Amino acid sequence: VQLQASGGGLVQAGGSLRLSCAASGRTLSSYAMGWFRQAPGKEREFVATIAWSGLRSAYVDSVKGRFTISRDNAKNTVYLQMNSLKLEDTAVYYCAAVEGEPRNSLVTTAREYDYWGQGTQVTVSS
């Protein structure tokens, strides 16, 4: 499966962005999905994940209450709605997919994912 992340850009602190991750080659309906980010000089970190059932999701503590992950299997797309953006949210954001997990399983570690998108830059300014 090929993943294409988009929707990044430059936004002021307190603003919002919605990232999209569109898949081609396979349907995403049986894939657990995740968003990760990597800031300059830092390791890639988990941001959010959603089970392939769509019924469960999880977030890193720093984005809880501000970010929402969702999926539209009919459009083969996963989204990350980011509100109340902070300077520390600046990073390249990557989407990832893994198949074969139980339908409500959440996958929070990068090494468990099989497929990665190319990344989209999010820059939050003061």
mmCIF file of C-alpha atoms in Angstrom:
data_model
loop_
_atom_site.group_PDB
_atom_site.id
_atom_site.type_symbol
_atom_site.label_atom_id
_atom_site.label_comp_id
_atom_site.label_asym_id
_atom_site.label_seq_id
_atom_site.Cartn_x
_atom_site.Cartn_y
_atom_site.Cartn_z
ATOM 1 C CA VAL A 1 0.000 0.000 0.000
ATOM 2 C CA GLN A 2 1.244 3.511 -0.803
ATOM 3 C CA LEU A 3 0.507 6.366 1.577
ATOM 4 C CA GLN A 4 0.433 10.044 0.660
ATOM 5 C CA ALA A 5 0.356 12.573 3.488
ATOM 6 C CA SER A 6 -0.786 16.132 2.840
ATOM 7 C CA GLY A 7 -2.243 19.171 4.539
ATOM 8 C CA GLY A 8 0.797 20.530 6.305
ATOM 9 C CA GLY A 9 1.777 24.166 6.210
ATOM 10 C CA LEU A 10 2.593 27.280 8.172
ATOM 11 C CA VAL A 11 0.115 28.301 10.856
ATOM 12 C CA GLN A 12 0.147 30.672 13.806
ATOM 13 C CA ALA A 13 0.058 29.353 17.330
ATOM 14 C CA GLY A 14 -3.524 28.641 18.323
ATOM 15 C CA GLY A 15 -4.520 27.837 14.774
ATOM 16 C CA SER A 16 -5.663 24.602 13.167
ATOM 17 C CA LEU A 17 -4.659 22.258 10.394
ATOM 18 C CA ARG A 18 -6.062 19.012 9.088
ATOM 19 C CA LEU A 19 -3.650 16.429 7.776
ATOM 20 C CA SER A 20 -4.775 13.763 5.362
ATOM 21 C CA CYS A 21 -3.233 10.401 4.567
ATOM 22 C CA ALA A 22 -4.562 8.904 1.362
ATOM 23 C CA ALA A 23 -3.855 5.312 0.470
ATOM 24 C CA SER A 24 -3.548 3.642 -2.887
ATOM 25 C CA GLY A 25 -2.928 0.095 -3.922
ATOM 26 C CA ARG A 26 -4.945 -1.492 -1.152
ATOM 27 C CA THR A 27 -7.990 -0.621 0.877
ATOM 28 C CA LEU A 28 -7.185 0.718 4.348
ATOM 29 C CA SER A 29 -10.228 -0.814 5.967
ATOM 30 C CA SER A 30 -8.216 -3.613 7.625
ATOM 31 C CA TYR A 31 -5.181 -1.511 8.554
ATOM 32 C CA ALA A 32 -4.492 0.082 11.902
ATOM 33 C CA MET A 33 -3.241 3.591 11.213
ATOM 34 C CA GLY A 34 -0.965 5.975 13.010
ATOM 35 C CA TRP A 35 0.507 9.447 12.871
ATOM 36 C CA PHE A 36 4.049 10.156 13.998
ATOM 37 C CA ARG A 37 6.149 13.294 13.937
ATOM 38 C CA GLN A 38 9.800 14.206 13.928
ATOM 39 C CA ALA A 39 11.141 17.587 14.915
ATOM 40 C CA PRO A 40 14.659 18.720 13.942
ATOM 41 C CA GLY A 41 17.267 17.012 16.073
ATOM 42 C CA LYS A 42 14.723 14.758 17.745
ATOM 43 C CA GLU A 43 13.615 11.185 17.332
ATOM 44 C CA ARG A 44 10.377 10.275 15.635
ATOM 45 C CA GLU A 45 7.572 10.191 18.168
ATOM 46 C CA PHE A 46 4.124 8.685 18.259
ATOM 47 C CA VAL A 47 1.241 11.149 17.960
ATOM 48 C CA ALA A 48 -1.988 9.204 17.415
ATOM 49 C CA THR A 49 -3.356 5.864 16.324
ATOM 50 C CA ILE A 50 -6.731 4.502 15.296
ATOM 51 C CA ALA A 51 -7.818 0.880 15.142
ATOM 52 C CA TRP A 52 -8.941 -0.457 11.808
ATOM 53 C CA SER A 53 -12.458 -0.784 13.229
ATOM 54 C CA GLY A 54 -12.420 2.966 13.829
ATOM 55 C CA LEU A 55 -13.840 2.370 17.293
ATOM 56 C CA ARG A 56 -10.712 3.085 19.337
ATOM 57 C CA SER A 57 -7.989 5.695 19.205
ATOM 58 C CA ALA A 58 -5.081 6.816 21.349
ATOM 59 C CA TYR A 59 -2.873 9.890 21.618
ATOM 60 C CA VAL A 60 0.378 11.010 23.104
ATOM 61 C CA ASP A 61 -0.331 13.042 26.233
ATOM 62 C CA SER A 62 0.946 16.289 24.725
ATOM 63 C CA VAL A 63 -1.801 16.376 22.073
ATOM 64 C CA LYS A 64 -4.755 14.967 23.994
ATOM 65 C CA GLY A 65 -7.747 17.259 23.765
ATOM 66 C CA ARG A 66 -6.235 19.139 20.809
ATOM 67 C CA PHE A 67 -5.755 16.509 18.086
ATOM 68 C CA THR A 68 -8.288 14.060 16.696
ATOM 69 C CA ILE A 69 -7.520 11.096 14.472
ATOM 70 C CA SER A 70 -10.281 9.744 12.248
ATOM 71 C CA ARG A 71 -10.697 7.555 9.220
ATOM 72 C CA ASP A 72 -12.986 7.359 6.228
ATOM 73 C CA ASN A 73 -12.595 3.879 4.821
ATOM 74 C CA ALA A 74 -14.862 4.706 1.886
ATOM 75 C CA LYS A 75 -12.350 7.377 0.844
ATOM 76 C CA ASN A 76 -9.359 5.257 1.885
ATOM 77 C CA THR A 77 -8.124 8.195 3.927
ATOM 78 C CA VAL A 78 -7.085 8.880 7.506
ATOM 79 C CA TYR A 79 -7.116 12.358 9.003
ATOM 80 C CA LEU A 80 -5.438 14.183 11.836
ATOM 81 C CA GLN A 81 -7.327 17.277 12.931
ATOM 82 C CA MET A 82 -4.970 19.520 14.865
ATOM 83 C CA ASN A 83 -6.403 22.390 16.889
ATOM 84 C CA SER A 84 -4.856 24.872 19.309
ATOM 85 C CA LEU A 85 -1.482 24.316 17.715
ATOM 86 C CA LYS A 86 1.605 25.134 19.739
ATOM 87 C CA LEU A 87 5.154 25.984 18.735
ATOM 88 C CA GLU A 88 6.275 22.573 19.946
ATOM 89 C CA ASP A 89 3.985 20.872 17.420
ATOM 90 C CA THR A 90 6.353 21.960 14.659
ATOM 91 C CA ALA A 91 7.628 18.821 12.936
ATOM 92 C CA VAL A 92 7.385 16.643 9.890
ATOM 93 C CA TYR A 93 4.298 14.480 10.297
ATOM 94 C CA TYR A 94 4.184 10.948 8.932
ATOM 95 C CA CYS A 95 1.289 8.569 8.536
ATOM 96 C CA ALA A 96 1.769 4.832 8.818
ATOM 97 C CA ALA A 97 -0.216 1.648 8.310
ATOM 98 C CA VAL A 98 -0.061 -1.907 9.570
ATOM 99 C CA GLU A 99 -2.236 -4.865 8.594
ATOM 100 C CA GLY A 100 -3.132 -7.954 10.554
ATOM 101 C CA GLU A 101 -3.943 -6.420 13.912
ATOM 102 C CA PRO A 102 -7.112 -7.296 15.822
ATOM 103 C CA ARG A 103 -9.938 -5.010 14.769
ATOM 104 C CA ASN A 104 -9.787 -2.817 17.903
ATOM 105 C CA SER A 105 -6.035 -2.947 18.405
ATOM 106 C CA LEU A 106 -4.055 0.269 18.839
ATOM 107 C CA VAL A 107 -0.477 0.413 17.597
ATOM 108 C CA THR A 108 1.711 3.056 19.189
ATOM 109 C CA THR A 109 5.267 2.014 18.310
ATOM 110 C CA ALA A 110 6.875 2.903 15.005
ATOM 111 C CA ARG A 111 8.615 -0.433 14.510
ATOM 112 C CA GLU A 112 5.281 -2.230 14.310
ATOM 113 C CA TYR A 113 4.196 -0.314 11.215
ATOM 114 C CA ASP A 114 4.839 -1.741 7.772
ATOM 115 C CA TYR A 115 4.050 1.209 5.499
ATOM 116 C CA TRP A 116 4.937 4.886 5.764
ATOM 117 C CA GLY A 117 3.994 8.025 3.923
ATOM 118 C CA GLN A 118 6.546 10.599 2.832
ATOM 119 C CA GLY A 119 5.802 13.173 5.525
ATOM 120 C CA THR A 120 4.260 16.627 5.515
ATOM 121 C CA GLN A 121 5.802 19.656 7.209
ATOM 122 C CA VAL A 122 3.855 21.463 9.918
ATOM 123 C CA THR A 123 5.332 24.734 11.118
ATOM 124 C CA VAL A 124 3.729 26.673 13.955
ATOM 125 C CA SER A 125 4.824 30.285 14.345
ATOM 126 C CA SER A 126 4.380 32.719 17.222
#
